[in-house]
Amino acid sequence: MTSNEMVKKIARFLSEKKAKDIMALEIRELTTIGDYFVIASGGSDTQVKALSDAVEEGLSALGEEPRRIEGYIRETLGIDDPEILHAIRYHTTACGAMTALDEVVYLADLTSEDRDYKDILPMRALAETALRPAMKEAMRFALRDLVERSLGISRDTFEAYNAYITDQQADLKRPSGGETDDI
């Protein structure tokens, strides 16, 4: 089974268990751990466990043993790569010091196919061409959207906004050493 076929099967297993925000990120150019990184959300710890079990059981039934499944991350699956854990932690809020992987995961979530907010098409186009400008625009969008919807804003999101809008992000030491604006 190709990695692309496996990702489609995993997405189907997750969808059948009512996972939300199912996203497959192509990471083969960023790391050697795999070709794709599949992320999904569950409404409770019980649902997250059911999602994880569905993927494990579904792949096992196909003769494939899953390598990594987001959900239990470090404790259950033994993923202890700090960069991956950091990208997962900040994939919806962002933070003040983001690596290239953090930025790709954040933008992938923000511009995924199930998103349909106003101006999604220009945001997608920007995200596909330049990380730093896309993150700057994403931070503007995130704050504006949260304020307009009268939602709380995390400290991490404020720090990310300040870092990108004031161009401090370019001066921060980035854990991955990634200094490129291009994807």
mmCIF file of C-alpha atoms in Angstrom:
data_model
loop_
_atom_site.group_PDB
_atom_site.id
_atom_site.type_symbol
_atom_site.label_atom_id
_atom_site.label_comp_id
_atom_site.label_asym_id
_atom_site.label_seq_id
_atom_site.Cartn_x
_atom_site.Cartn_y
_atom_site.Cartn_z
ATOM 1 C CA MET A 1 0.000 0.000 0.000
ATOM 2 C CA THR A 2 1.403 3.402 -0.922
ATOM 3 C CA SER A 3 1.622 6.141 1.696
ATOM 4 C CA ASN A 4 -1.060 8.097 -0.191
ATOM 5 C CA GLU A 5 -3.425 5.099 -0.111
ATOM 6 C CA MET A 6 -2.708 4.614 3.584
ATOM 7 C CA VAL A 7 -3.522 8.249 4.356
ATOM 8 C CA LYS A 8 -6.881 7.883 2.570
ATOM 9 C CA LYS A 9 -7.671 4.733 4.564
ATOM 10 C CA ILE A 10 -6.722 6.446 7.829
ATOM 11 C CA ALA A 11 -8.935 9.435 6.968
ATOM 12 C CA ARG A 12 -11.826 7.053 6.264
ATOM 13 C CA PHE A 13 -11.323 5.218 9.583
ATOM 14 C CA LEU A 14 -11.299 8.555 11.415
ATOM 15 C CA SER A 15 -14.340 9.849 9.553
ATOM 16 C CA GLU A 16 -16.321 6.715 10.389
ATOM 17 C CA LYS A 17 -15.715 7.466 14.079
ATOM 18 C CA LYS A 18 -16.867 11.102 13.626
ATOM 19 C CA ALA A 19 -13.429 12.713 13.935
ATOM 20 C CA LYS A 20 -13.306 16.445 13.278
ATOM 21 C CA ASP A 21 -10.720 18.525 11.445
ATOM 22 C CA ILE A 22 -9.135 15.510 9.738
ATOM 23 C CA MET A 23 -5.995 16.703 8.012
ATOM 24 C CA ALA A 24 -3.136 14.947 6.234
ATOM 25 C CA LEU A 25 0.038 16.977 5.979
ATOM 26 C CA GLU A 26 2.738 15.997 3.537
ATOM 27 C CA ILE A 27 5.964 16.167 5.554
ATOM 28 C CA ARG A 28 8.374 14.148 3.433
ATOM 29 C CA GLU A 29 10.337 17.307 2.531
ATOM 30 C CA LEU A 30 10.553 18.418 6.182
ATOM 31 C CA THR A 31 11.564 15.271 8.035
ATOM 32 C CA THR A 32 12.599 11.648 7.618
ATOM 33 C CA ILE A 33 9.994 10.211 10.017
ATOM 34 C CA GLY A 34 7.412 9.668 7.287
ATOM 35 C CA ASP A 35 5.611 10.971 4.228
ATOM 36 C CA TYR A 36 2.435 12.217 5.911
ATOM 37 C CA PHE A 37 1.294 13.393 9.301
ATOM 38 C CA VAL A 38 -2.405 12.768 9.986
ATOM 39 C CA ILE A 39 -4.128 14.997 12.528
ATOM 40 C CA ALA A 40 -7.719 14.741 13.753
ATOM 41 C CA SER A 41 -9.714 16.084 16.671
ATOM 42 C CA GLY A 42 -12.107 14.341 19.013
ATOM 43 C CA GLY A 43 -14.665 15.791 21.369
ATOM 44 C CA SER A 44 -13.428 13.934 24.452
ATOM 45 C CA ASP A 45 -10.613 11.711 25.703
ATOM 46 C CA THR A 46 -12.912 8.735 25.122
ATOM 47 C CA GLN A 47 -13.478 9.703 21.485
ATOM 48 C CA VAL A 48 -9.761 10.307 20.919
ATOM 49 C CA LYS A 49 -9.083 6.790 22.239
ATOM 50 C CA ALA A 50 -11.802 5.413 19.929
ATOM 51 C CA LEU A 51 -10.234 7.262 16.977
ATOM 52 C CA SER A 52 -6.802 5.892 17.780
ATOM 53 C CA ASP A 53 -8.177 2.355 18.208
ATOM 54 C CA ALA A 54 -10.115 2.578 14.916
ATOM 55 C CA VAL A 55 -6.978 3.505 12.981
ATOM 56 C CA GLU A 56 -4.870 0.831 14.655
ATOM 57 C CA GLU A 57 -7.505 -1.872 14.138
ATOM 58 C CA GLY A 58 -8.332 -0.780 10.587
ATOM 59 C CA LEU A 59 -4.705 -0.766 9.469
ATOM 60 C CA SER A 60 -3.987 -4.056 11.254
ATOM 61 C CA ALA A 61 -6.921 -5.652 9.423
ATOM 62 C CA LEU A 62 -5.278 -4.537 6.170
ATOM 63 C CA GLY A 63 -1.956 -6.051 7.229
ATOM 64 C CA GLU A 64 -0.382 -2.687 8.005
ATOM 65 C CA GLU A 65 0.883 -1.783 11.430
ATOM 66 C CA PRO A 66 0.463 1.947 12.137
ATOM 67 C CA ARG A 67 3.662 3.839 12.809
ATOM 68 C CA ARG A 68 2.331 6.903 14.619
ATOM 69 C CA ILE A 69 -1.136 8.113 15.533
ATOM 70 C CA GLU A 70 -1.783 11.542 17.021
ATOM 71 C CA GLY A 71 -3.826 11.368 20.202
ATOM 72 C CA TYR A 72 -1.649 9.930 22.892
ATOM 73 C CA ILE A 73 1.514 11.343 21.404
ATOM 74 C CA ARG A 74 4.230 10.833 23.976
ATOM 75 C CA GLU A 75 2.744 8.514 26.617
ATOM 76 C CA THR A 76 1.006 5.939 24.482
ATOM 77 C CA LEU A 77 2.889 6.125 21.213
ATOM 78 C CA GLY A 78 6.334 7.127 22.341
ATOM 79 C CA ILE A 79 6.617 10.174 20.077
ATOM 80 C CA ASP A 80 9.124 12.298 21.865
ATOM 81 C CA ASP A 81 10.533 14.404 19.065
ATOM 82 C CA PRO A 82 10.353 17.922 20.520
ATOM 83 C CA GLU A 83 9.725 19.575 17.155
ATOM 84 C CA ILE A 84 6.771 17.340 16.340
ATOM 85 C CA LEU A 85 5.316 17.749 19.836
ATOM 86 C CA HIS A 86 5.725 21.516 19.542
ATOM 87 C CA ALA A 87 3.985 21.584 16.130
ATOM 88 C CA ILE A 88 1.069 19.574 17.512
ATOM 89 C CA ARG A 89 0.815 21.748 20.611
ATOM 90 C CA TYR A 90 0.579 25.026 18.658
ATOM 91 C CA HIS A 91 -1.260 23.925 15.507
ATOM 92 C CA THR A 92 -4.356 25.988 16.379
ATOM 93 C CA THR A 93 -3.051 28.806 18.570
ATOM 94 C CA ALA A 94 0.433 29.503 17.174
ATOM 95 C CA CYS A 95 3.105 30.846 19.515
ATOM 96 C CA GLY A 96 5.881 33.413 19.604
ATOM 97 C CA ALA A 97 8.736 31.185 18.440
ATOM 98 C CA MET A 98 7.609 28.865 15.673
ATOM 99 C CA THR A 99 9.722 26.514 13.574
ATOM 100 C CA ALA A 100 9.134 25.950 9.882
ATOM 101 C CA LEU A 101 7.280 22.728 10.763
ATOM 102 C CA ASP A 102 5.118 24.641 13.281
ATOM 103 C CA GLU A 103 4.260 27.179 10.595
ATOM 104 C CA VAL A 104 3.406 24.532 7.992
ATOM 105 C CA VAL A 105 1.159 22.652 10.438
ATOM 106 C CA TYR A 106 -0.541 25.872 11.609
ATOM 107 C CA LEU A 107 -1.174 27.084 8.055
ATOM 108 C CA ALA A 108 -2.344 23.641 6.933
ATOM 109 C CA ASP A 109 -4.942 23.668 9.697
ATOM 110 C CA LEU A 110 -6.000 27.248 8.954
ATOM 111 C CA THR A 111 -6.351 26.646 5.201
ATOM 112 C CA SER A 112 -7.587 23.043 5.141
ATOM 113 C CA GLU A 113 -10.266 22.109 2.610
ATOM 114 C CA ASP A 114 -13.036 22.126 5.214
ATOM 115 C CA ARG A 115 -12.407 25.812 5.973
ATOM 116 C CA ASP A 116 -14.680 28.241 4.176
ATOM 117 C CA TYR A 117 -14.149 31.619 5.819
ATOM 118 C CA LYS A 118 -14.125 34.848 3.836
ATOM 119 C CA ASP A 119 -10.873 35.314 1.911
ATOM 120 C CA ILE A 120 -9.814 31.664 2.289
ATOM 121 C CA LEU A 121 -8.619 31.486 -1.325
ATOM 122 C CA PRO A 122 -6.053 34.310 -1.050
ATOM 123 C CA MET A 123 -4.893 32.854 2.293
ATOM 124 C CA ARG A 124 -4.421 29.432 0.707
ATOM 125 C CA ALA A 125 -2.502 30.944 -2.205
ATOM 126 C CA LEU A 126 -0.216 32.849 0.154
ATOM 127 C CA ALA A 127 0.310 29.783 2.357
ATOM 128 C CA GLU A 128 1.423 27.817 -0.699
ATOM 129 C CA THR A 129 4.088 30.339 -1.669
ATOM 130 C CA ALA A 130 5.667 31.992 1.378
ATOM 131 C CA LEU A 131 5.626 30.926 5.022
ATOM 132 C CA ARG A 132 6.567 34.166 6.783
ATOM 133 C CA PRO A 133 4.150 36.456 4.875
ATOM 134 C CA ALA A 134 1.429 33.816 5.206
ATOM 135 C CA MET A 135 1.985 33.597 8.967
ATOM 136 C CA LYS A 136 1.878 37.380 9.266
ATOM 137 C CA GLU A 137 -1.466 37.481 7.440
ATOM 138 C CA ALA A 138 -2.704 34.454 9.401
ATOM 139 C CA MET A 139 -2.004 36.259 12.673
ATOM 140 C CA ARG A 140 -3.942 39.313 11.482
ATOM 141 C CA PHE A 141 -6.823 37.057 10.479
ATOM 142 C CA ALA A 142 -6.773 35.052 13.726
ATOM 143 C CA LEU A 143 -6.985 38.087 16.009
ATOM 144 C CA ARG A 144 -9.591 39.845 13.881
ATOM 145 C CA ASP A 145 -11.713 36.674 13.677
ATOM 146 C CA LEU A 146 -11.548 35.950 17.414
ATOM 147 C CA VAL A 147 -12.460 39.545 18.301
ATOM 148 C CA GLU A 148 -15.325 39.672 15.786
ATOM 149 C CA ARG A 149 -16.753 36.439 17.202
ATOM 150 C CA SER A 150 -16.226 37.611 20.824
ATOM 151 C CA LEU A 151 -14.065 34.602 21.621
ATOM 152 C CA GLY A 152 -11.192 34.380 24.076
ATOM 153 C CA ILE A 153 -7.663 34.836 22.807
ATOM 154 C CA SER A 154 -4.885 32.691 24.223
ATOM 155 C CA ARG A 155 -1.644 34.214 25.432
ATOM 156 C CA ASP A 156 0.163 32.089 22.838
ATOM 157 C CA THR A 157 -1.874 33.650 20.027
ATOM 158 C CA PHE A 158 -1.112 37.157 21.306
ATOM 159 C CA GLU A 159 2.596 36.325 21.465
ATOM 160 C CA ALA A 160 2.510 34.916 17.928
ATOM 161 C CA TYR A 161 0.649 37.965 16.660
ATOM 162 C CA ASN A 162 3.170 40.324 18.259
ATOM 163 C CA ALA A 163 6.133 38.319 16.950
ATOM 164 C CA TYR A 164 4.924 38.214 13.349
ATOM 165 C CA ILE A 165 3.380 41.665 13.111
ATOM 166 C CA THR A 166 6.433 43.395 14.556
ATOM 167 C CA ASP A 167 8.747 41.129 12.500
ATOM 168 C CA GLN A 168 10.350 39.826 15.682
ATOM 169 C CA GLN A 169 9.754 36.283 14.444
ATOM 170 C CA ALA A 170 12.602 36.659 11.960
ATOM 171 C CA ASP A 171 14.958 37.529 14.821
ATOM 172 C CA LEU A 172 13.923 34.688 17.131
ATOM 173 C CA LYS A 173 16.105 31.626 17.452
ATOM 174 C CA ARG A 174 14.140 28.937 15.721
ATOM 175 C CA PRO A 175 14.612 25.439 17.168
ATOM 176 C CA SER A 176 14.617 23.780 13.732
ATOM 177 C CA GLY A 177 17.147 26.209 12.327
ATOM 178 C CA GLY A 178 14.681 26.850 9.486
ATOM 179 C CA GLU A 179 15.183 30.353 8.186
ATOM 180 C CA THR A 180 13.433 30.178 4.846
ATOM 181 C CA ASP A 181 10.244 31.956 3.906
ATOM 182 C CA ASP A 182 9.514 29.590 1.057
ATOM 183 C CA ILE A 183 7.721 26.299 1.510
#
